[in-house]
Short mmCIF file of C-alpha atoms in Angstrom, two decimals:
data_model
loop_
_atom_site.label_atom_id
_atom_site.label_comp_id
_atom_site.label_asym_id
_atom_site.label_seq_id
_atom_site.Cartn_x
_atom_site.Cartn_y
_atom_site.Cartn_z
CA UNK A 1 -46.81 -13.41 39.33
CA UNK A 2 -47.67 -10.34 38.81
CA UNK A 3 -45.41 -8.05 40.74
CA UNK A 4 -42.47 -9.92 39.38
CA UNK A 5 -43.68 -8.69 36.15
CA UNK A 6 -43.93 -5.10 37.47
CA UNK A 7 -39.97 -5.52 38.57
CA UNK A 8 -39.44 -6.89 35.30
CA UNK A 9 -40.68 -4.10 33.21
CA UNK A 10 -39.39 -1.48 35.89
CA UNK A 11 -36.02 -2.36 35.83
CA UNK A 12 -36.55 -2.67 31.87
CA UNK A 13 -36.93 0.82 31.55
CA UNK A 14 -34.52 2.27 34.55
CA UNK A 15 -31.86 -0.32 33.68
CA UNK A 16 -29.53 2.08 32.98
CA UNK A 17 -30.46 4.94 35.36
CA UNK A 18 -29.22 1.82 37.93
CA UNK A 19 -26.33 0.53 36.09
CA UNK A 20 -24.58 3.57 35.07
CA UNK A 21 -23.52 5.33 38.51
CA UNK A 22 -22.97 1.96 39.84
CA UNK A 23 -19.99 1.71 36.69
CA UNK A 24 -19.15 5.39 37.70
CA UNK A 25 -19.13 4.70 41.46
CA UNK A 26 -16.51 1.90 40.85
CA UNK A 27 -14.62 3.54 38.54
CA UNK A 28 -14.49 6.60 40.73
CA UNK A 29 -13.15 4.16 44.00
CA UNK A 30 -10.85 2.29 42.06
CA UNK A 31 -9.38 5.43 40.45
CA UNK A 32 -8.78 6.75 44.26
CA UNK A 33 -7.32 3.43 45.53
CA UNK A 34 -5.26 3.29 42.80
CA UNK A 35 -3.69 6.96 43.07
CA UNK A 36 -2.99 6.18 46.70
CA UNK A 37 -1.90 2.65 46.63
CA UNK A 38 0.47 2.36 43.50
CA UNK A 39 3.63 4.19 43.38
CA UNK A 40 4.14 3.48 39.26
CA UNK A 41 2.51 6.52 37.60
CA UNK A 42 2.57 4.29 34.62
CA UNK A 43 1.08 1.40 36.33
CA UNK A 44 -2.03 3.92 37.76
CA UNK A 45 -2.40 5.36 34.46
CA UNK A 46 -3.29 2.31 32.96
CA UNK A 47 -5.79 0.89 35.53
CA UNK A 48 -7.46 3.85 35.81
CA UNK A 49 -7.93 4.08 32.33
CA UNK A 50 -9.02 1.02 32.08
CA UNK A 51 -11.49 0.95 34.18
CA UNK A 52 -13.37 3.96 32.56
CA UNK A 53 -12.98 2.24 29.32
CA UNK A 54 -14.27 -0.97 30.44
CA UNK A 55 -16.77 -0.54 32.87
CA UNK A 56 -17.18 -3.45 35.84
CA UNK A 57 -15.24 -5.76 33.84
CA UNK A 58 -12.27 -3.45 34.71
CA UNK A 59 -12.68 -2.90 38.12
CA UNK A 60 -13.40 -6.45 38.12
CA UNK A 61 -10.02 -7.48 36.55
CA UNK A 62 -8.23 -4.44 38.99
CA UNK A 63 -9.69 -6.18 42.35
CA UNK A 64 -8.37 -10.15 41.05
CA UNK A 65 -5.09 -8.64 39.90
CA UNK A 66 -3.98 -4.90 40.81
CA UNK A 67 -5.14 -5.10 44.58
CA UNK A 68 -1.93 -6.64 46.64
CA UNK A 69 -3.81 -8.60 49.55
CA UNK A 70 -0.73 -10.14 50.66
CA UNK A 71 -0.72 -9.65 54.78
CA UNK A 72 2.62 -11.15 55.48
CA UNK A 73 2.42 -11.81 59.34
CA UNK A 74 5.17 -14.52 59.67
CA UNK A 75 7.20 -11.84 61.83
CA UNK A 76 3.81 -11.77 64.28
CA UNK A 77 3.28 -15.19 64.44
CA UNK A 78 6.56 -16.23 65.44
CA UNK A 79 7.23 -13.09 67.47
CA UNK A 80 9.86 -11.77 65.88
CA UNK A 81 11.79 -15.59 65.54
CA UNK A 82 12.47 -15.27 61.81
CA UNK A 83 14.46 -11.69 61.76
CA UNK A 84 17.15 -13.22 64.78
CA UNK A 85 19.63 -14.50 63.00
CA UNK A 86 21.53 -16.51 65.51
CA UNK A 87 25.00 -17.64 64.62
CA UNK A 88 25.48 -15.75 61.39
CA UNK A 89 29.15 -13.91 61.22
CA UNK A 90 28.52 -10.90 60.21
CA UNK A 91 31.67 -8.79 58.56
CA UNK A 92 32.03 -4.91 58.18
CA UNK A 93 31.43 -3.33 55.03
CA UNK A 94 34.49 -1.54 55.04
CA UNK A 95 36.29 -4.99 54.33
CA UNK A 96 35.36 -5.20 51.41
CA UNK A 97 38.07 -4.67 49.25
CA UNK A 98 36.97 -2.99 45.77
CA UNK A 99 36.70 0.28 47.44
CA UNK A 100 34.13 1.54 45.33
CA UNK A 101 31.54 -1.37 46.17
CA UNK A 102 32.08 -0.47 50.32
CA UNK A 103 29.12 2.22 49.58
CA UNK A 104 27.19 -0.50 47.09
CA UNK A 105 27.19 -3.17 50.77
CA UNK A 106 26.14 -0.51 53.03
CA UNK A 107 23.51 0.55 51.08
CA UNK A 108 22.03 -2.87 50.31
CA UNK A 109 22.80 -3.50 54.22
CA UNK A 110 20.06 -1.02 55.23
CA UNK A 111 17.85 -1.90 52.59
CA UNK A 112 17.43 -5.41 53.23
CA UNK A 113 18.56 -5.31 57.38
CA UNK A 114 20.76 -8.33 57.42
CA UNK A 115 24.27 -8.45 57.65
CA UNK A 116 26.82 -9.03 54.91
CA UNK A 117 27.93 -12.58 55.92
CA UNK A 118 32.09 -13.35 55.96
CA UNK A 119 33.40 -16.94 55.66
CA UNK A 120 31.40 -18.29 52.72
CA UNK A 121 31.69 -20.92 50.73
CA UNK A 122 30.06 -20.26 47.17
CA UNK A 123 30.78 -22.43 43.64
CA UNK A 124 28.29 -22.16 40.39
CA UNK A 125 27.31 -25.22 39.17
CA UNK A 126 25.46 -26.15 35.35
CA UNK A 127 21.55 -27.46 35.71
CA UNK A 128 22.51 -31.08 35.43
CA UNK A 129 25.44 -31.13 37.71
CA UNK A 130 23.49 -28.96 40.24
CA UNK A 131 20.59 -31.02 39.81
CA UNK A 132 22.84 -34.04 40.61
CA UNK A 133 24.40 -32.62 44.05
CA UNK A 134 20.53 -31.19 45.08
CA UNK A 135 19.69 -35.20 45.10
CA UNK A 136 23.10 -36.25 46.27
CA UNK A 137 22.67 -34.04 49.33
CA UNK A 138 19.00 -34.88 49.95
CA UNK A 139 20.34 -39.04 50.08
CA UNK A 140 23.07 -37.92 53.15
CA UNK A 141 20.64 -35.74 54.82
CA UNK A 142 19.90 -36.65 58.41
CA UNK A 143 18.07 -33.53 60.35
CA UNK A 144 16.00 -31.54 57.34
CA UNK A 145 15.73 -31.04 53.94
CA UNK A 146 13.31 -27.36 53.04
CA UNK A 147 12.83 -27.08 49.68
CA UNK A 148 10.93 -23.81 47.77
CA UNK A 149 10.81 -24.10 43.80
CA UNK A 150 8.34 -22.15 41.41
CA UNK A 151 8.37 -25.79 38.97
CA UNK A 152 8.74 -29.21 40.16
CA UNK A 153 8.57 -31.27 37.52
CA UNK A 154 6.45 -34.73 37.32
CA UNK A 155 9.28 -36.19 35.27
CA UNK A 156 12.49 -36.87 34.27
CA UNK A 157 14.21 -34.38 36.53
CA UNK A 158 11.87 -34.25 39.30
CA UNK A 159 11.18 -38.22 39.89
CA UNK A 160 14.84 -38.55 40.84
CA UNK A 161 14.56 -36.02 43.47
CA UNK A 162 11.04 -36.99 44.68
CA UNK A 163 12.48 -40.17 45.27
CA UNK A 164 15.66 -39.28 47.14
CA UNK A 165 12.83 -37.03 49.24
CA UNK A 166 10.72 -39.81 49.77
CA UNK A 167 13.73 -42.02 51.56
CA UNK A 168 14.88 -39.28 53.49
CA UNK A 169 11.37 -38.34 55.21
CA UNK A 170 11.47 -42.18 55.15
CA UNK A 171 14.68 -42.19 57.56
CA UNK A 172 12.99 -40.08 59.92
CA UNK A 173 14.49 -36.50 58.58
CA UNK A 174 12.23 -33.04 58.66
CA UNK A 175 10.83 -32.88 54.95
CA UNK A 176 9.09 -29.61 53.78
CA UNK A 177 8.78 -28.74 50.32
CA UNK A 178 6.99 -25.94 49.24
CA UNK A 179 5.83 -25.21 45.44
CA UNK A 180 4.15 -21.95 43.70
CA UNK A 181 0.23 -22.67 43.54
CA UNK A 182 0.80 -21.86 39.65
CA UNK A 183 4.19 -23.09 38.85
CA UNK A 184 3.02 -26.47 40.34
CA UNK A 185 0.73 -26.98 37.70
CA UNK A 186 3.18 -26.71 34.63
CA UNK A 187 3.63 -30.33 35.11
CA UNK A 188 0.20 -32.55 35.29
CA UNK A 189 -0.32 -35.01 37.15
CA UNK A 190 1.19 -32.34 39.62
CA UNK A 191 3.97 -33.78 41.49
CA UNK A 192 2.26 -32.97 44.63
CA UNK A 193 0.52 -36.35 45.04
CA UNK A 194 3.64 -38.21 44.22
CA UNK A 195 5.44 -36.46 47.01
CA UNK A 196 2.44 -36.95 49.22
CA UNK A 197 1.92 -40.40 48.37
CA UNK A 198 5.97 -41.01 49.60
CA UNK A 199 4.94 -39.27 53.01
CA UNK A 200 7.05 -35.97 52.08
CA UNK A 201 5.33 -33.16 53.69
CA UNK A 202 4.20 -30.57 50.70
CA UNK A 203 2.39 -27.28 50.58
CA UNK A 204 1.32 -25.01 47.39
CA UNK A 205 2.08 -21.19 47.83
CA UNK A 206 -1.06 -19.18 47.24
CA UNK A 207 -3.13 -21.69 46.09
CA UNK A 208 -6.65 -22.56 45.61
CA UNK A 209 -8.50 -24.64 42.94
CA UNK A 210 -11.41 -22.10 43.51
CA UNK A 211 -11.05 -18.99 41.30
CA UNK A 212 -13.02 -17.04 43.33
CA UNK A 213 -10.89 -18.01 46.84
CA UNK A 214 -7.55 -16.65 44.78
CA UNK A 215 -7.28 -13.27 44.78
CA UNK A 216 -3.36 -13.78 44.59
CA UNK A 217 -3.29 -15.18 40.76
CA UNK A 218 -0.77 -12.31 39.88
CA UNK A 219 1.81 -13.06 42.76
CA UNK A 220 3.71 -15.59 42.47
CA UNK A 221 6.27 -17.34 44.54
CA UNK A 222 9.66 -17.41 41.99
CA UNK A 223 12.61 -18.69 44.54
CA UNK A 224 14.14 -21.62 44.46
CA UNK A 225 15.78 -22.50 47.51
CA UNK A 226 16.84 -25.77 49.59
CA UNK A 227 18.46 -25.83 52.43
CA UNK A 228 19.85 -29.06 54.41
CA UNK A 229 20.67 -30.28 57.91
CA UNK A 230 20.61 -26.37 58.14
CA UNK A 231 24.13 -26.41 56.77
CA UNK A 232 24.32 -26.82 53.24
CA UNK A 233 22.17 -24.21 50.76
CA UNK A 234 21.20 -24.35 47.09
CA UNK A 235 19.59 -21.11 45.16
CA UNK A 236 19.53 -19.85 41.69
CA UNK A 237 17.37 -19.83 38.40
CA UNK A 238 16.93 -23.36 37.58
CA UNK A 239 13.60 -24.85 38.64
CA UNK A 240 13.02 -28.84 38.31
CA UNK A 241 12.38 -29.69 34.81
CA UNK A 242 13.31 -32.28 32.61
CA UNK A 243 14.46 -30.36 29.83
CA UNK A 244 17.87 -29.90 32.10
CA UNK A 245 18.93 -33.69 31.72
CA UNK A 246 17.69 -34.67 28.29
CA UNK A 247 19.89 -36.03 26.08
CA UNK A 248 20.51 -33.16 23.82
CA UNK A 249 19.69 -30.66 26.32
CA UNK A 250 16.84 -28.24 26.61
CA UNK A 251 17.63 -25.44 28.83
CA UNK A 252 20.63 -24.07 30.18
CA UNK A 253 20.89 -23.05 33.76
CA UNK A 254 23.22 -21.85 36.72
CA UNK A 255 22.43 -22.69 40.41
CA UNK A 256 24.59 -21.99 43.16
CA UNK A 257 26.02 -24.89 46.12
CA UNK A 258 26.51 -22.16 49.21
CA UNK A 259 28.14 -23.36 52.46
CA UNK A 260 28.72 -21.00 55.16
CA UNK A 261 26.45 -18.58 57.51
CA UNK A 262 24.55 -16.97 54.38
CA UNK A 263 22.97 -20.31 54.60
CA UNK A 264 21.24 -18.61 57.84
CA UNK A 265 19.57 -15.99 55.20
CA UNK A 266 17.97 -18.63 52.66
CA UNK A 267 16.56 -20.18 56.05
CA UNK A 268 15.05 -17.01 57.26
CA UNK A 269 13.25 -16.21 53.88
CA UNK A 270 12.01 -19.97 53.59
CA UNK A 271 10.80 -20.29 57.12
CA UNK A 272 8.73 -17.11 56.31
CA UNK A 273 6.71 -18.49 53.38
CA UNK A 274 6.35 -21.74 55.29
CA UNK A 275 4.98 -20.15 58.20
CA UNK A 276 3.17 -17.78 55.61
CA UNK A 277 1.64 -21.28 53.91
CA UNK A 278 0.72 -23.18 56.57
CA UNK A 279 1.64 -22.18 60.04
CA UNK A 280 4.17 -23.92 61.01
CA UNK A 281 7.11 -22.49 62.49
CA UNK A 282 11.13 -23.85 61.75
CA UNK A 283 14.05 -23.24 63.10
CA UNK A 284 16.12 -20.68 61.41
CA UNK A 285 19.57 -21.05 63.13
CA UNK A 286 22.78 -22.03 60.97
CA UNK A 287 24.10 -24.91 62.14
CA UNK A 288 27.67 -25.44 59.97
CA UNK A 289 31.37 -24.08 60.14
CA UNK A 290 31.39 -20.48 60.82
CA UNK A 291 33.50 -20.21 57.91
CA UNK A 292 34.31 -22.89 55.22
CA UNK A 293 35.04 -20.37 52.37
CA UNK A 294 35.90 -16.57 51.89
CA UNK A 295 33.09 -14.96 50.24
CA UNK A 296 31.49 -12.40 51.42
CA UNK A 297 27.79 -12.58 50.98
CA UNK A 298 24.09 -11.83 51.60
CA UNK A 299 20.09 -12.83 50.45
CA UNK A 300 18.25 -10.05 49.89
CA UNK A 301 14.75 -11.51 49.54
CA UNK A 302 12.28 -9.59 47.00
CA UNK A 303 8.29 -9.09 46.63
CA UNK A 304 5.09 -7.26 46.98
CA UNK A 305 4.91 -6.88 50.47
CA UNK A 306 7.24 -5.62 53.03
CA UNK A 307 10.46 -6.09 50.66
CA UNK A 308 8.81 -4.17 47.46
CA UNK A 309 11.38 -2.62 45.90
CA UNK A 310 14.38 -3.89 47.17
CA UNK A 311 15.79 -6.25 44.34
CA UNK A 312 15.24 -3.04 42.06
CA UNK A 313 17.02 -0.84 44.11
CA UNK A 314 19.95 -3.20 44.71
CA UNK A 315 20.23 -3.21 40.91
CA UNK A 316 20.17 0.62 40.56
CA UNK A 317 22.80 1.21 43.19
CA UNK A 318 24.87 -1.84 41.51
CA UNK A 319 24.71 -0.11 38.23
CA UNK A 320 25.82 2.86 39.97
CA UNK A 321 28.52 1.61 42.02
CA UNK A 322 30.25 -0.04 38.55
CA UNK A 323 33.59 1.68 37.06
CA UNK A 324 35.04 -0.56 34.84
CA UNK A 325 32.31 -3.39 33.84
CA UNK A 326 28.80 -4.79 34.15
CA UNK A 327 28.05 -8.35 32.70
CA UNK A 328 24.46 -9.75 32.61
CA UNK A 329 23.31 -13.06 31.58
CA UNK A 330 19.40 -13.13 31.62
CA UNK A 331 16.48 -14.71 29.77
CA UNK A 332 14.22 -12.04 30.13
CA UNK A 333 15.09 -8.41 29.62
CA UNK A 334 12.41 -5.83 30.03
CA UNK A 335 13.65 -3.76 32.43
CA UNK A 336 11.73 -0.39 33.59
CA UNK A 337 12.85 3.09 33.15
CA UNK A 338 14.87 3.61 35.91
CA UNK A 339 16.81 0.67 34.89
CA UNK A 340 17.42 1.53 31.58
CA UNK A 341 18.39 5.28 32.55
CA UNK A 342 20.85 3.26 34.66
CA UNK A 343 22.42 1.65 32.51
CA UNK A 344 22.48 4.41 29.88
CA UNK A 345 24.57 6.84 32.56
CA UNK A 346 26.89 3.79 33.01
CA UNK A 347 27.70 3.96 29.65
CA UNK A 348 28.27 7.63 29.35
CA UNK A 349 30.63 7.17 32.18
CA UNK A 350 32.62 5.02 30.13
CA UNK A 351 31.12 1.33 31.85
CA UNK A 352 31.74 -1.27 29.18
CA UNK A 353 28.33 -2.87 29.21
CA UNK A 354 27.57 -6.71 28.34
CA UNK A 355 24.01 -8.22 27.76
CA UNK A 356 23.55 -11.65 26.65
CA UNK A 357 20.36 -12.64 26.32
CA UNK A 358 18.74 -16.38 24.19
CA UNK A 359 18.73 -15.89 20.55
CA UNK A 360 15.34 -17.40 20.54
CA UNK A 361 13.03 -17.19 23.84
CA UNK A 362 10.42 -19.52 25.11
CA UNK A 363 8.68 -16.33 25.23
CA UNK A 364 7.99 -14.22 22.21
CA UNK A 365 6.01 -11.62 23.24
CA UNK A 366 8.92 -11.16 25.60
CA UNK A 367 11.68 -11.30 23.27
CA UNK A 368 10.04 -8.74 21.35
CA UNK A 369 9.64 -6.19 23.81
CA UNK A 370 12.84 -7.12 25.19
CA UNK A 371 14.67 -6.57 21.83
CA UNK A 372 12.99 -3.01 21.63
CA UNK A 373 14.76 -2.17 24.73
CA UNK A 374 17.83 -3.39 24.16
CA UNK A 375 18.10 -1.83 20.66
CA UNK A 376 18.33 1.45 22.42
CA UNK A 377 21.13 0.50 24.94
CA UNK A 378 22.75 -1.22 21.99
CA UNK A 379 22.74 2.67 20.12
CA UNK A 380 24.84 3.79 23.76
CA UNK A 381 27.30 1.08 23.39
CA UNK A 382 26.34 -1.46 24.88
CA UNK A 383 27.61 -5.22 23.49
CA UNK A 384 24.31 -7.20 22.85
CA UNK A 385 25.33 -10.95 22.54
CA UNK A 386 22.16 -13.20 21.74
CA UNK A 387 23.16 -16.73 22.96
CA UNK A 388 22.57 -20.36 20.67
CA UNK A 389 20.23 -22.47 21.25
CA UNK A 390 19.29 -24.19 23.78
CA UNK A 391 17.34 -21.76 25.78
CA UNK A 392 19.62 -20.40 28.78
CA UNK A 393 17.56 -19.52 31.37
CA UNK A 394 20.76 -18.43 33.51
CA UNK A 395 20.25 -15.23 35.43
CA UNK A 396 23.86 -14.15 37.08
CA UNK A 397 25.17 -10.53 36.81
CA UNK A 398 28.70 -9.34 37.62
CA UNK A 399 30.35 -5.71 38.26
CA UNK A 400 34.13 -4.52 38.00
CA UNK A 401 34.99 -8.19 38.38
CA UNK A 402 34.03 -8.09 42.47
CA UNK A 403 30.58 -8.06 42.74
CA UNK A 404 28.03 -11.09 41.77
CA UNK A 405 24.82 -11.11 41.79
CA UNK A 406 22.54 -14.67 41.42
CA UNK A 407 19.35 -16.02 41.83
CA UNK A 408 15.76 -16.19 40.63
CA UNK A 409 14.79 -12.44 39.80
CA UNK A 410 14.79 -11.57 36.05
CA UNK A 411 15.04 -8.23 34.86
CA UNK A 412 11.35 -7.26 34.13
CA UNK A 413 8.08 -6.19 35.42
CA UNK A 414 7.10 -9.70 37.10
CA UNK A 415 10.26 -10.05 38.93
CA UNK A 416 10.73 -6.58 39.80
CA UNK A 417 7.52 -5.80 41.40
CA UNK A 418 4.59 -8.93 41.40
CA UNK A 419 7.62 -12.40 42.49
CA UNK A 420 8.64 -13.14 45.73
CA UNK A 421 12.19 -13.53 44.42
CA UNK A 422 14.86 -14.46 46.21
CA UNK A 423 18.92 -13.26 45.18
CA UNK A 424 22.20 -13.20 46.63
CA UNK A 425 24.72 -10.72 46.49
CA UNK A 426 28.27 -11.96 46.75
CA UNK A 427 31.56 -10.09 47.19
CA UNK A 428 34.84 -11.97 45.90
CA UNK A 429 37.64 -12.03 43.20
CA UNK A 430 37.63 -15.32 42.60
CA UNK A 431 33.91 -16.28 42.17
CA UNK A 432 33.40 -13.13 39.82
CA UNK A 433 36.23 -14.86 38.02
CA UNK A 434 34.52 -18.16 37.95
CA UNK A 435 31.16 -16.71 36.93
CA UNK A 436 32.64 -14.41 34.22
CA UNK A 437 34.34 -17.50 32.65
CA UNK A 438 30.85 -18.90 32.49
CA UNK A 439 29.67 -16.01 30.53
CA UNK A 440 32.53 -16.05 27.98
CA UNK A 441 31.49 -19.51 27.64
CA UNK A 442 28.12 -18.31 26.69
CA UNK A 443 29.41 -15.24 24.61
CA UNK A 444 31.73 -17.49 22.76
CA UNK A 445 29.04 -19.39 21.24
CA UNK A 446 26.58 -16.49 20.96
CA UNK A 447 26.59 -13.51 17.76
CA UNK A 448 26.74 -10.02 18.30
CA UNK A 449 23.87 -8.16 17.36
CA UNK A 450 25.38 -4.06 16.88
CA UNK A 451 23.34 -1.10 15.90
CA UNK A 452 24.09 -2.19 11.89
CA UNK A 453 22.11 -5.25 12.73
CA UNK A 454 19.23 -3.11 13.98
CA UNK A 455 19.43 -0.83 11.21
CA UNK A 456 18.87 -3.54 8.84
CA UNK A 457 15.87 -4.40 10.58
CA UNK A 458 12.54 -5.00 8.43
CA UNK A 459 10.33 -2.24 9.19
CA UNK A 460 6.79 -4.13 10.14
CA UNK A 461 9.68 -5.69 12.78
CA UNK A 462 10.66 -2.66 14.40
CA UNK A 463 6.69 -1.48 14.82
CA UNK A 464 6.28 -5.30 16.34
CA UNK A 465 8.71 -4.88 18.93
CA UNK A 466 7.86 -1.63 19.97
CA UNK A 467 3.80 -2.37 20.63
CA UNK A 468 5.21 -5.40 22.44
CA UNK A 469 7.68 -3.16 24.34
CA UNK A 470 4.28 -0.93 25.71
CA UNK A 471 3.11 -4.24 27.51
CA UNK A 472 6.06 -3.11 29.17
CA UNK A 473 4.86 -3.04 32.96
CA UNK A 474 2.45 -6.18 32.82
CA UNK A 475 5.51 -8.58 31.08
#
């Protein structure tokens, strides 16, 4: 036709005229979102330059991953249900009896708003073994079993436990499980149609087999969490996978059996994805002895929405608050600035400073930057201790031999600022003890890496590291 030829050869010669302020027009708004909406100057700095480098596909890749969409509204939808914390004991922070950790649980106290919970029970259990009383409690369940993980494994490990599930929704007890819309697929067949298939009730955070329908790619849901007969409470690192209970073993984990009102805080956060998810609305009242244990602990529930910030900040003031020592077992160490300034002042105070990471990560690009990092706090003094084989994806930290810190958060970018993570913070002599023991357990069969060891370093190794090391915020 002939005025589709006229289009044709009109936009053929004002093609650009069109597509250049369009390009500039983007750039220009996502520049101005981006100055108001992140608070990382380093973060900003790269999408905006990015996006006048790259024109549309930038802005593009800015609107799938760099714009948080996240509207948490479980707090609306259950008018207010999920922040009343009936029947939790909650203990003054003046208890606690290093004196200079009182300011470290007030401050973490207004951060996250929930009390520092007395009469715990708390003991740290290896993958398998936890893996083994996670199942074991699931079979004796007889009101509810929630369940959050970021993997669920379609195997080994995870057929066990689907099967325990399946007999306890069987029985006629509440069965929710909810997995990460991207963590669920590390394992295909999913294990989402087995659990369906056995009548368990299952949802996927954030999910959507359309690309277009999921904005969310970037945010992903990284507790672990289960909670039964609200009573009994599991959290840690360890997901569901086989490599736990494989005959050598894969991975090494720690995961945490809690009994006691804290229980009431792994509730509250699970109840609020849930609702989040799907809709539906639990109950979020403890329902066990007021106190079975002496711990003194509390969640403090991490991610990009309303509780941005706050696993970071606990960290900082942790760091902080430390005299004597700070011990930290993690797979993945990239921490920010902030952190590592942290760290470094804690060492100039005199802080004896342990890091033990895996000798060889599932990760490289990780390791690399990670390595990078740690060669500088190694230069301050710090005692580097790169664990054997297998992998140990424990994440536990420890401070003046009082303070413990557990759960799902890693120290780097994805933890810190794109996870929902979920930790707890725990106050007590004798689970610091038991939880340092573990770590001498891991330093004992790790080697120590000192600033000779970096020296030695090839050069094309050190340049490596330190490009990896810029990928920094997006690790």
């Amino acid at each position: 036709m002939l005025w589709v030829e006229q289009a044709s050869a009109w936009l053929e010669a004002f093609w650009l005229a069109i597509v250049a302020p369009v390009g500039v027009g983007l750039a220009v708004w996502v520049t101005v979102h981006v100055a108001q909406h992140k608070r990382d100057a380093r973060a900003a700095a790269a999408w905006t330059g990015l996006v006048w480098l790259v024109p549309f596909l930038g802005a593009l890749l800015y609107l799938l991953l760099g714009v948080n969409r996240i509207q948490r509204r479980a707090r609306q939808l259950t008018g207010g249900g999920i922040d009343t914390l009936q029947s939790t004991e909650s203990v003054a922070e003046d208890t606690v009896q290093a004196p200079q950790l009182r300011v470290l649980s007030r401050l973490v106290g207004r951060l996250t708003r929930l009390p520092l919970t007395a009469g715990n029970r708390i003991t740290m259990h290896e993958a398998r073994e936890a893996l083994h009383l996670m199942a074991q409690a699931v079979e004796e369940a007889q009101h509810s079993v929630f369940m959050a993980t970021y993997i669920f494994g379609n195997d080994a490990a995870g057929k066990p436990l689907v099967e325990a599930l399946t007999r306890a929704a069987a029985r006629g007890v509440q069965v929710r499980v909810l997995l990460d819309g991207v963590g669920a697929l590390y394992s295909l067949p999913s294990v989402t149609r087995r659990l369906r298939k056995g009548g368990v009730r299952v949802e996927r955070f954030l999910h959507s087999v359309a690309p277009w329908r999921m904005p969310y790619m970037n945010l992903r849901n990284h507790r672990k969490l289960m909670i039964v007969d609200h009573t009994l409470g599991f959290t840690g690192g360890m997901n569901v996978r086989a490599g736990y209970v494989r005959e050598p073993a894969r991975t090494h984990d720690l995961h945490a059996r809690l009994e006691g009102p804290v229980v009431a805080h792994l509730l509250r956060t699970f109840a609020a994805d849930w609702m989040f998810t799907c809709g539906e609305n639990l109950t979020v009242e403890y329902q066990g002895q007021p106190a079975p244990g002496t711990v003194r602990a509390r969640g403090i529930s991490a991610g990009p929405d309303a509780d941005f910030d706050k696993r970071r900040l606990t960290l900082l003031a942790a760091i902080g608050s430390a005299e004597r020592e700070i011990r930290i077992v993690t797979p993945y160490f990239v921490p920010d600035q902030t952190l590592m300034a942290a760290l470094q002042l804690a060492l100039l105070k005199g802080v004896k400073v342990e890091l033990v990471v895996p000798r060889k990560n599932n990760l490289r690009l990780v390791q690399w930057a990670s390595i990078h990092a740690l060669k500088w706090l190694v230069r301050g003094g710090a005692h580097l201790y790169l664990s054997a084989p297998p992998f140990d994806h424990s994440k536990v930290m420890t401070v003046d031999g009082h303070w413990v810190q557990l759960g799902s958060g890693n120290w780097d970018a994805r933890s810190l600022r794109l996870n929902f993570e979920f930790d707890l913070e725990c106050y007590d002599g004798p689970l610091s003890e038991q939880v340092n023991t573990l770590i001498d357990g891991r330093i004992a069969g790790a080697r120590r890496m000192d600033d000779t060891d970096f020296q030695a370093m090839a050069a094309w190794r050190n340049v490596r590291n330190a490009l990896a090391h810029m990928l920094e915020p997006y690790l």
